[in-house]
Coordinates of C-alpha atoms and ligand atoms in Angstrom, one line a residue:
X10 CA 1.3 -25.6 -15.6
X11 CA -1.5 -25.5 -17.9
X12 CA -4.1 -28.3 -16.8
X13 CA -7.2 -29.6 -17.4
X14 CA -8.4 -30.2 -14.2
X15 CA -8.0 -26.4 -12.2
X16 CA -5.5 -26.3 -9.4
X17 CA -7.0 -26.4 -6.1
X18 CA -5.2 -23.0 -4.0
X19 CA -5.4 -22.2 -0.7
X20 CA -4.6 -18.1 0.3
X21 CA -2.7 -17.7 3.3
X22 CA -3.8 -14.1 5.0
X23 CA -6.9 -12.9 3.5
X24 CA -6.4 -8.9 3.9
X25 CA -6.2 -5.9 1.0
X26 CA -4.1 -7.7 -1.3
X27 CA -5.6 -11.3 -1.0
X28 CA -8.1 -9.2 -3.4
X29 CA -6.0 -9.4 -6.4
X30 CA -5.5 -12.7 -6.5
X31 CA -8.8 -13.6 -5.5
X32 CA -10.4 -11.4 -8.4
X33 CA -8.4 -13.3 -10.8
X34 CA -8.9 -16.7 -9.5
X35 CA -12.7 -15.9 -9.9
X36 CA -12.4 -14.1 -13.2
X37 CA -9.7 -14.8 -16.1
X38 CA -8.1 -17.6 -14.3
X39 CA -10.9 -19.4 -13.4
X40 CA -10.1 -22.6 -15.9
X41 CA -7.0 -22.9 -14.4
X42 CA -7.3 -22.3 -10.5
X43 CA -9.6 -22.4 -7.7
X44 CA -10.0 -21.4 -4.5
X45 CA -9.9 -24.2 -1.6
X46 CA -9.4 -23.3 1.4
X47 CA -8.6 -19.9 3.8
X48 CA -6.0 -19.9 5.9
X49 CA -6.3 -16.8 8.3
X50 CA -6.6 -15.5 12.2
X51 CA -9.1 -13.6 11.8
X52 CA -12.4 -15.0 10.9
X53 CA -14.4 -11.4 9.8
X54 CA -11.6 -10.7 7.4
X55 CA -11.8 -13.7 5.9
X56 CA -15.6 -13.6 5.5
X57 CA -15.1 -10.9 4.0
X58 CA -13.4 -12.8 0.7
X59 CA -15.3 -15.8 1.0
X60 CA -18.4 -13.8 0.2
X61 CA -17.2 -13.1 -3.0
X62 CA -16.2 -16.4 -4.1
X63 CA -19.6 -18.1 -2.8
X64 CA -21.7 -15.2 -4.7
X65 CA -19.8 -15.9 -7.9
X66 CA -19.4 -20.1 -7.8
X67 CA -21.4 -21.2 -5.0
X68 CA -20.4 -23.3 -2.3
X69 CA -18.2 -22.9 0.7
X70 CA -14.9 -23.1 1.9
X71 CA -13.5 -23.7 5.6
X72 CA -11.3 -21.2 7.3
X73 CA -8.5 -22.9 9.1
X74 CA -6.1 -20.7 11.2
X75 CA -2.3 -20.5 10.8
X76 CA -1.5 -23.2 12.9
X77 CA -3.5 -25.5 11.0
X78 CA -1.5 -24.7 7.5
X79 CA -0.8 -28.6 6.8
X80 CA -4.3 -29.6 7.7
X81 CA -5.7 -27.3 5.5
X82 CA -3.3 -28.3 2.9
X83 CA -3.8 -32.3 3.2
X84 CA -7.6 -32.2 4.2
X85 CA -8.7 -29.8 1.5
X86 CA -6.3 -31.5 -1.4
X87 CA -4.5 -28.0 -1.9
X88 CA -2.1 -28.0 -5.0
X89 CA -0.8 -24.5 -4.3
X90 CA -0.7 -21.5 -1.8
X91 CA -0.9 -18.1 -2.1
X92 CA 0.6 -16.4 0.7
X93 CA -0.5 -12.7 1.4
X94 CA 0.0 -12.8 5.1
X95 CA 1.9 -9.6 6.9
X96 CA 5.6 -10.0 5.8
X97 CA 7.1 -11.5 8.4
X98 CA 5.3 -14.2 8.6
X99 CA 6.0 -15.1 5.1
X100 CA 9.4 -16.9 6.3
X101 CA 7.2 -19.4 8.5
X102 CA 4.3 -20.0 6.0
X103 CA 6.1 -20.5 2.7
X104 CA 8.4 -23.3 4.6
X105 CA 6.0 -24.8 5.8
X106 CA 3.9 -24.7 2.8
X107 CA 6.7 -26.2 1.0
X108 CA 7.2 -29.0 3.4
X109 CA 3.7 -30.0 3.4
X110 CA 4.1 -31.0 -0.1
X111 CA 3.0 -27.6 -2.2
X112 CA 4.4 -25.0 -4.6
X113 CA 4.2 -21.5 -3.2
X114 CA 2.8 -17.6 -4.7
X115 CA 4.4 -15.1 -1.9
X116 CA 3.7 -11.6 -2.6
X117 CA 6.8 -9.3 -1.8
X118 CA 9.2 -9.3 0.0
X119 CA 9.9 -12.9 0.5
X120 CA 10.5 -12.4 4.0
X121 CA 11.5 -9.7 6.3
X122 CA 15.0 -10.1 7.4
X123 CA 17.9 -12.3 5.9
X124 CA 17.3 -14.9 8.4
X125 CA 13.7 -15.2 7.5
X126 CA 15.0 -15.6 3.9
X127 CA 17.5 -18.3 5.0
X128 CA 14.6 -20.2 6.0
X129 CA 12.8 -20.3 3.1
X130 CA 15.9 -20.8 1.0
X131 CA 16.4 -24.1 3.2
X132 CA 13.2 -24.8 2.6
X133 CA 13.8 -24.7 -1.4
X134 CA 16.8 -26.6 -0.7
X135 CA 15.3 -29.3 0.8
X136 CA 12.0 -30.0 -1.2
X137 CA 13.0 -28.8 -4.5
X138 CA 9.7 -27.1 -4.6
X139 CA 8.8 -23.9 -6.3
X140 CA 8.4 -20.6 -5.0
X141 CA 7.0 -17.9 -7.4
X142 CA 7.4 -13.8 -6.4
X143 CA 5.1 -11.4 -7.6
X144 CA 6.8 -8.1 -8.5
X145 CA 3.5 -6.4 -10.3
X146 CA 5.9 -2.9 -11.2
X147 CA 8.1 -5.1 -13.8
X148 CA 4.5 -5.8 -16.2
X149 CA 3.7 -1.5 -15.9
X150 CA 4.6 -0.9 -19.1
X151 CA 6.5 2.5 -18.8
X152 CA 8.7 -0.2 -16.8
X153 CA 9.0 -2.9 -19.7
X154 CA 9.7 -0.1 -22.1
X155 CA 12.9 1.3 -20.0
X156 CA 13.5 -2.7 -19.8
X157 CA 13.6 -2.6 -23.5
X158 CA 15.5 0.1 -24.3
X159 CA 18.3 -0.5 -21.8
X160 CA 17.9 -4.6 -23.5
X161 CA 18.3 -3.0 -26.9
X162 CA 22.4 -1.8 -26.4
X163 CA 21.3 1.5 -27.8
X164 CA 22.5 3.6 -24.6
X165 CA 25.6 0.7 -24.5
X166 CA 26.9 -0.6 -21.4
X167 CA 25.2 0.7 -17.8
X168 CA 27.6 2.7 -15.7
X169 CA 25.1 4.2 -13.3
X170 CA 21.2 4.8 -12.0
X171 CA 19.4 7.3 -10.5
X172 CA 16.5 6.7 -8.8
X173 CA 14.7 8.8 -6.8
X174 CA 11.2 6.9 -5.5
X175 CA 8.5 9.6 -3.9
X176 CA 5.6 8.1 -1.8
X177 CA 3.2 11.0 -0.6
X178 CA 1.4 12.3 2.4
X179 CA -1.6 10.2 1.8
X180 CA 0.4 6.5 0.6
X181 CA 3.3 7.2 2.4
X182 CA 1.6 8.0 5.3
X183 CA -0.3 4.6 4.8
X184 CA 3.2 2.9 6.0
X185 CA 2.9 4.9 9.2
X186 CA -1.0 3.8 10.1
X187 CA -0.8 0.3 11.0
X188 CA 2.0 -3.1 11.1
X189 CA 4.2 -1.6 9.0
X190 CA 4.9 0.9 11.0
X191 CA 7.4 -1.5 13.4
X192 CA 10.5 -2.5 11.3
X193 CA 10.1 -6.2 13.0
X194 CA 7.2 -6.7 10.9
X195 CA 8.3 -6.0 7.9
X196 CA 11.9 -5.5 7.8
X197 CA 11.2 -1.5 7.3
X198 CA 10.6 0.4 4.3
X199 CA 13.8 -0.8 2.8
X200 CA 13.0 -4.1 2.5
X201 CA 8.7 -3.6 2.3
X202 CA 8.7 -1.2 0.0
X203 CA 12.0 -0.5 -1.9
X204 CA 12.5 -4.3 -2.7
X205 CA 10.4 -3.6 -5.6
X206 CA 12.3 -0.7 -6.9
X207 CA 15.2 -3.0 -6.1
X208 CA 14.0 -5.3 -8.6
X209 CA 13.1 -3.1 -11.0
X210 CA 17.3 -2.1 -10.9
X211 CA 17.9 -5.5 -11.3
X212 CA 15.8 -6.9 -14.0
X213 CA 16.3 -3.3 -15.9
X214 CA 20.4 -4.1 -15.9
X215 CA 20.3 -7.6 -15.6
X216 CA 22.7 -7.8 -13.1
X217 CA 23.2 -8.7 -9.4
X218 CA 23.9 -6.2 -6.7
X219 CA 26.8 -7.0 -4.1
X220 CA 27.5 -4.5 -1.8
X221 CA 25.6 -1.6 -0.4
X222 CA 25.7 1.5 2.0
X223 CA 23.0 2.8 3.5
X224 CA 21.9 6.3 5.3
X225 CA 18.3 7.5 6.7
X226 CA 16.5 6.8 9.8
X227 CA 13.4 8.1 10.5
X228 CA 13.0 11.8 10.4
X229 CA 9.0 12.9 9.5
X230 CA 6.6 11.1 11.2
X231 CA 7.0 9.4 15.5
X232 CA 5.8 11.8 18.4
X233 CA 9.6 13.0 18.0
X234 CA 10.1 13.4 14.1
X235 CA 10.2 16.6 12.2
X236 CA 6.4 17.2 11.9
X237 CA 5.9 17.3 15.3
X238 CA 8.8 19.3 16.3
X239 CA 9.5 21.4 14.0
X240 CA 6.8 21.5 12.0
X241 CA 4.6 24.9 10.5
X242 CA 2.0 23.9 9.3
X243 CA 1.0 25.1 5.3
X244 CA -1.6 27.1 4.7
X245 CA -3.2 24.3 2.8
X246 CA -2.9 21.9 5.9
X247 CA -4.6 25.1 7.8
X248 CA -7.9 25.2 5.8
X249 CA -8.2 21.6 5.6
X250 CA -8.3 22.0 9.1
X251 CA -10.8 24.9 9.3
X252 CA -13.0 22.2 7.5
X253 CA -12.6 19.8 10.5
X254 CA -10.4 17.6 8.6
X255 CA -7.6 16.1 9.8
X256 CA -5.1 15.7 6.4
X257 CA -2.6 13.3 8.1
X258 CA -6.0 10.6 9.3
X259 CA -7.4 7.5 6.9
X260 CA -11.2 7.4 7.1
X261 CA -11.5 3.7 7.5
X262 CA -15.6 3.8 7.8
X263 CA -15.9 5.9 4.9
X264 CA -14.9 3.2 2.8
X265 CA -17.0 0.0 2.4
X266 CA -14.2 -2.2 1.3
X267 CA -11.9 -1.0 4.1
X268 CA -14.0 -1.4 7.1
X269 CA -15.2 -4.6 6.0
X270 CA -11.7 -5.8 6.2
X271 CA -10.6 -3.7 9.1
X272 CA -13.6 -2.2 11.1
X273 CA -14.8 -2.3 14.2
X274 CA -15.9 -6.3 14.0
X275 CA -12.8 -7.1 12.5
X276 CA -10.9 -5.5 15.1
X277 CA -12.5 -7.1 18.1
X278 CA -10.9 -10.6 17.2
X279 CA -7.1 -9.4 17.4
X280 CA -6.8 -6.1 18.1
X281 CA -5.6 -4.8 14.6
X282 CA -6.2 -1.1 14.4
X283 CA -6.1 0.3 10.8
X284 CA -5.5 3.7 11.0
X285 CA -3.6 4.5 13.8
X286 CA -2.1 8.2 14.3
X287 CA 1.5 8.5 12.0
X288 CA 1.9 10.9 14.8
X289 CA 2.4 8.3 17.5
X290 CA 5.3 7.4 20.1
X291 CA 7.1 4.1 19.4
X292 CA 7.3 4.0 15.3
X293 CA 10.7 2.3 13.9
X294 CA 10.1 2.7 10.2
X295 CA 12.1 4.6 8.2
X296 CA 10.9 7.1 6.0
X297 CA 13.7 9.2 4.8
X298 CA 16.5 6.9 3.0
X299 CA 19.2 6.9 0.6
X300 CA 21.3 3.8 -0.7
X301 CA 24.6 3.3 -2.9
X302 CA 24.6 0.0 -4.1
X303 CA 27.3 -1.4 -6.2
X304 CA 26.4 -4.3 -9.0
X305 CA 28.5 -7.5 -10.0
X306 CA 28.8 -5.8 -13.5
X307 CA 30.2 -2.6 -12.6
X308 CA 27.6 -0.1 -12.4
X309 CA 26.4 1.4 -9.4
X310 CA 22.5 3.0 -8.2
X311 CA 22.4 5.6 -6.1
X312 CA 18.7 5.4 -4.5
X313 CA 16.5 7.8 -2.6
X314 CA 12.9 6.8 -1.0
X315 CA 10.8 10.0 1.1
X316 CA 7.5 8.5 2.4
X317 CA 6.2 12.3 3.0
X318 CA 6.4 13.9 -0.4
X319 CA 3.2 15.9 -1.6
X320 CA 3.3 14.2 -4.9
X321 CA 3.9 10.8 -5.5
X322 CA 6.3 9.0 -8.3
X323 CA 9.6 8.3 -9.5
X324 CA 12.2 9.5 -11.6
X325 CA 15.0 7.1 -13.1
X326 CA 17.8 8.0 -15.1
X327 CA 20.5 5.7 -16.6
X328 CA 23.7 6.4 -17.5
X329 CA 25.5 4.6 -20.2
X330 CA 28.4 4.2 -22.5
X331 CA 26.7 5.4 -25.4
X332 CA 24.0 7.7 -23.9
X333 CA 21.3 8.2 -21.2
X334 CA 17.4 7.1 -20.8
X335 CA 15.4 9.1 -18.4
X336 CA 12.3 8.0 -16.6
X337 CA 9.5 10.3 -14.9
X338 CA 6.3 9.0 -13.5
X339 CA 3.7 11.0 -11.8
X340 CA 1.2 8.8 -10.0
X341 CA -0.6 11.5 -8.0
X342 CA 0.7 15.4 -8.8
X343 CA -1.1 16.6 -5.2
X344 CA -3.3 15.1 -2.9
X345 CA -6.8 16.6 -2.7
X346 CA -10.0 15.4 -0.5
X347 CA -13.2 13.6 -1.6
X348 CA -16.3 14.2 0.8
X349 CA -14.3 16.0 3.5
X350 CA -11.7 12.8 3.8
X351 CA -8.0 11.8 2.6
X352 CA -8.5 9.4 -0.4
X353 CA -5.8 6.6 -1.2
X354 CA -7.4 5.9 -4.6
X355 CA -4.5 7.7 -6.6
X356 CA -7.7 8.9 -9.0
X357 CA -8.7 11.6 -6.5
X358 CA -6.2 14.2 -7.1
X359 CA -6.4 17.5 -9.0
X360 CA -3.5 16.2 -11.3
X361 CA -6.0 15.3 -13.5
X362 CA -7.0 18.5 -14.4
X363 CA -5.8 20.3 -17.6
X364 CA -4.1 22.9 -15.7
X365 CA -2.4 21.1 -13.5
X366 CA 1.4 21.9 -12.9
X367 CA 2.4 18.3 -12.1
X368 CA -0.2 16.4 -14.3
X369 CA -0.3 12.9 -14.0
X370 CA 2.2 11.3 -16.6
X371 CA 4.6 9.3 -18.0
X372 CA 8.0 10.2 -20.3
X373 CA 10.5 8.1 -21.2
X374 CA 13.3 10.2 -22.6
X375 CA 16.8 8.7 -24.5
X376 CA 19.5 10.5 -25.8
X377 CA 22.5 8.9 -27.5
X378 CA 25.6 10.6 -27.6
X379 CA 25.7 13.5 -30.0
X380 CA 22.2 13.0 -30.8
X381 CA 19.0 15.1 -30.2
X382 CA 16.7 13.5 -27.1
X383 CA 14.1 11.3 -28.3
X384 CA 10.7 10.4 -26.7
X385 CA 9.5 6.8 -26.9
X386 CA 6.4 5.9 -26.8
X387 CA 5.1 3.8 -23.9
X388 CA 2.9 1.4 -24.9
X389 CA -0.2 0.2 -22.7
X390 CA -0.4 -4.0 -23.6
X391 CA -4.3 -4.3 -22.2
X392 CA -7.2 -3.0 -20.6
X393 CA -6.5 -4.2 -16.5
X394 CA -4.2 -2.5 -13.9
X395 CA -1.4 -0.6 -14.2
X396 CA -1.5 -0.2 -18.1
X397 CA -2.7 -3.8 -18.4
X398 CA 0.2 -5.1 -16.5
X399 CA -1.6 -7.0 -13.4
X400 CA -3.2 -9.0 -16.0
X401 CA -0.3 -10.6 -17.1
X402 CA 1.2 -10.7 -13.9
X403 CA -1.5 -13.1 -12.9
X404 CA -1.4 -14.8 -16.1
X405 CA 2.3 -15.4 -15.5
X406 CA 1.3 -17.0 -12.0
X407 CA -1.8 -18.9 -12.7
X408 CA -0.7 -20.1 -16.2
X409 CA 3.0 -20.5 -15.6
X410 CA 5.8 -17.7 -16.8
X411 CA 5.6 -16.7 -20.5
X412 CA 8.9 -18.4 -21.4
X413 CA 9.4 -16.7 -24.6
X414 CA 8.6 -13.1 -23.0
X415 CA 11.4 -11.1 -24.6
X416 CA 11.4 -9.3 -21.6
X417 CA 11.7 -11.7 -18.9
X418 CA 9.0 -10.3 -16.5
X419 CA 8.2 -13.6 -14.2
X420 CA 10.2 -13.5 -11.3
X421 CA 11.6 -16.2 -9.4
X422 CA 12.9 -17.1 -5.9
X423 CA 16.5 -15.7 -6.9
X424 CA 14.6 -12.4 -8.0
X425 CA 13.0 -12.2 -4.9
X426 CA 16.5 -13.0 -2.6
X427 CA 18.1 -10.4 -4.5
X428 CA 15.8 -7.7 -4.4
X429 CA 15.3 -8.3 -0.7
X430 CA 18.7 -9.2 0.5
X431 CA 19.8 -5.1 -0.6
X432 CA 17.3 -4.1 2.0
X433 CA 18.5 -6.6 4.3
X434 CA 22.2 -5.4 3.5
X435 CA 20.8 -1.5 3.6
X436 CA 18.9 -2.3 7.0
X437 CA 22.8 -3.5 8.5
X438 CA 24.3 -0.9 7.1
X439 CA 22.3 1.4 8.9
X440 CA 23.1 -0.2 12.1
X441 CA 27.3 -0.8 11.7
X442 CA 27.2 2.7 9.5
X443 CA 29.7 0.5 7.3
X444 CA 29.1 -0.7 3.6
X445 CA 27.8 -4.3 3.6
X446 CA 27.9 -7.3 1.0
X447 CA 25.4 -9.1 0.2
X448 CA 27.3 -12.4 0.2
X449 CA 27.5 -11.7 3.9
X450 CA 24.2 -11.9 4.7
X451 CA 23.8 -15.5 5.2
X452 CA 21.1 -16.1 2.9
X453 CA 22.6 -19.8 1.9
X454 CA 21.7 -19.0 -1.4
X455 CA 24.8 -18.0 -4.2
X456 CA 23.1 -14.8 -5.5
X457 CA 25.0 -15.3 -9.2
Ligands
LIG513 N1 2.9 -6.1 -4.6 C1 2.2 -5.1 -4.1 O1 2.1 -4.1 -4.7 C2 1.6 -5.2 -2.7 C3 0.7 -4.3 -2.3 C4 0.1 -4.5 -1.0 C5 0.6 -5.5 -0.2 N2 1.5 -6.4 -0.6 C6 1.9 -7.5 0.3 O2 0.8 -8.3 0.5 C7 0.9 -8.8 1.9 C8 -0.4 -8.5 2.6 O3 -0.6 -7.1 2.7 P1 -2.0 -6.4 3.0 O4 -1.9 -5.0 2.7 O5 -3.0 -7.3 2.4 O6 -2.0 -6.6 4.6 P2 -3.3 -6.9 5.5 O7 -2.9 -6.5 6.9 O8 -4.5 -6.2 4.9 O9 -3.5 -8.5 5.4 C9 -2.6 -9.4 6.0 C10 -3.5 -10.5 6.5 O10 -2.6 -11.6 7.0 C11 -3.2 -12.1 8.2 N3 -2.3 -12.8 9.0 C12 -1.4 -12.4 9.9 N4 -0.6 -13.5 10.3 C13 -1.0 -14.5 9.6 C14 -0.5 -15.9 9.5 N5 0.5 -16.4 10.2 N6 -1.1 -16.7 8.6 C15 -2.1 -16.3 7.8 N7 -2.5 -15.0 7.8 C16 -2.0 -14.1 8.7 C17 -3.8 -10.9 8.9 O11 -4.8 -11.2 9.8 C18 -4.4 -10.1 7.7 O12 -5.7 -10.5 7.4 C19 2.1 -8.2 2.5 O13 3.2 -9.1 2.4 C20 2.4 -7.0 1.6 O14 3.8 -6.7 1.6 C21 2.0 -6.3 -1.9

């Protein structure tokens, strides 16, 4: 993709996320891309991004709303789209994106339910056009280094994973606050959140899942789940609250960034309330889940996501012919409060501190049959994100996929279906109670 003259992009839903893409469109990518065009409901939010681009390169750009996708594609010469809209109306904008003539960027998941998916996959079908996914947790190197060892043979063929995926009281919560909090949106945490923890699984064995059976519901948060009535408080909770601060609240104004995006302005064009109580009647998101999933190969993951742990992370391990690798990440050890208010910048915890029980860390752990345990290094590739992994993310998407990358990290359409579609297949499970194939779903894609 490499061009002299920069690609002209348009980003479909200008929220949180729109961030990253902008920042690299503006920064390291500049040569190759440039923004175009908005294309979003809500006018405040996307001032809020245009602002950045006219103080760094001048100019303007015209907002159009979702309705007028094609215009904005055809009137403001778009090449591509980014599309970081709410999930489900990825389906809708990608497709139509595609049929007005332009390669797509969709953040996760593709879509929000298997017919959603379908539509895009017709989409693909029909204009042979490219769709690109952007799964950032493959490029975190404590990730590509499990990638590598499991690529190297030296633990021999997979038989099984274990992977247990904590989000905590603050980030977890987050899920609970605002869209995501209605399973129509977003298809539920299994298909939101865990799709990317699905791909990990996938990439990490190279292999394709087929059949999966689901249990959960949700069990924490609702004006009906366990903290409400059953719930005794700690003792930490108690002081916070003897502070007047309310543990399980997002202070929106407190943060600049945030209420631009989502403050009172924002809010009077539609309505969209960011920090809503996780307390509230009417919530259909899961946050208590736990998968079997069977793979084409053989293997089989068991999976576990709890969106109301008080520290957040993941452990993996993987079982193989000729030994076992074992993963642990802490991303936060506890939750503590800046200025009186619940922080999501994963920076603000105590985890930090030398004494910390749960300090914030990574191992990655492999032991081969009769052998001693080893402990690999895990090798940071940059200075950005995530161990200098979101920089090559958006290298692979503004500069086109590293083809020779040993390690495979750019994901595709395929990538995206399959990672999805075992959420979608978890999601029916948990409505029949029965084990469901993928191959059912109806995707109109063959998922290899
Ligand atoms: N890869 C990751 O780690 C990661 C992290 C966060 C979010 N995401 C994904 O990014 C996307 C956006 O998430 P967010 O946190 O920025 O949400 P957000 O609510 O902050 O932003 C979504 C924006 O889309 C707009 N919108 C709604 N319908 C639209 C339509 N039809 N056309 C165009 N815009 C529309 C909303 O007004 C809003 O401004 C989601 O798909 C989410 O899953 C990915």
């Amino acid at each position: 993709m490499p061009s002299t003259t920069p690609l002209r992009y348009a980003v479909v839903g200008t929220g949180h996320r729109a961030g990253m893409f902008v920042g690299g469109l503006l920064d390291q990518h500049a040569d190759v891309g440039e923004i175009v065009a908005w294309v979003e409901p809500n006018p405040v939010r996307a001032a809020v991004h245009e602002a950045r681009v006219a103080d760094k390169v001048g100019g303007t750009r015209p907002v159009y709303g979702p309705a007028d996708l094609e215009k904005a594609i055809a009137e403001q010469r778009v090449d591509r789209v980014v599309v970081t809209s709410v999930d489900n109306t990825h389906a809708e904008m990608v497709a139509r994106a595609l049929r007005a003539g332009v390669d797509v960027v969709v953040e996760k998941p593709i879509a929000a339910t298997a017919a959603e998916a379908r539509v895009i996959a017709d989409a693909v079908a029909e204009t042979g056009r490219d769709v690109t996914m952007t799964f950032n947790y493959r490029y975190s190197p404590r990730n590509s280094s499990l990638r590598q060892v499991i690529a190297s043979g030296e633990i021999g063929q997979v038989l099984s994973v274990h992977f247990d995926w904590a989000l905590d009281t603050v980030h977890g919560a987050d899920y609970f606050r605002r869209w995501h909090r209605e399973k129509v949106n977003n298809g539920g945490l299994l298909v939101h959140k865990s799709s990317h923890h699905f791909d990990l699984v996938n990439w990490w064995i190279d292999d394709v899942p087929t059949r999966v059976f689901a249990s959960g519901g949700r069990r924490f948060y609702g004006d009906d789940g366990a903290h409400e009535t059953d719930y005794e408080p700690t003792d930490g909770e108690r002081e916070l609250r003897e502070q007047g601060i309310d543990p399980w609240a997002l202070d929106v104004d407190g943060d600049e960034y945030l209420s631009a995006l989502y403050g009172p302005e924002a809010q009077a064009h539609d309505g969209y309330v960011r920090n809503k109580s996780v307390f509230d009647a009417g919530i259909t998101t899961e946050d208590t889940l736990g998968l079997v999933v069977e793979y084409a190969g053989g293997a089989m993951l068991t999976y576990s996501l709890t969106a109301h742990s008080p520290w957040e992370g993941y452990r993996v391990v993987v079982n193989g012919t000729r030994g076992r690798a074992e993963l642990e990440v802490v991303e936060r050890g506890s939750v503590i409060f800046g200025d009186g208010k619940a922080i999501l910048d994963p920076s603000f915890t105590d985890a930090y501190a030398e004494d910390a029980v749960r300090p914030v860390a990574e191992r990655l752990v492999v032991q081969k049959h009769w052998e001693r345990a080893e402990e690999r290094e895990i090798v940071a590739i940059g200075t950005g994100g995530h161990g200098g992994g979101d920089d090559l993310l958006l290298s692979d998407v503004f500069r086109g996929a590293d083809e020779t990358d040993p390690l495979g990290r750019a994901a595709g359409f395929l990538d995206g279906l399959r990672a999805s579609g075992v959420g979608y297949a978890g999601n029916r499970s948990l409505e029949t109670g029965e084990p469901v194939r993928l191959a059912d779903l109806g995707l109109g894609v063959d998922l290899g």
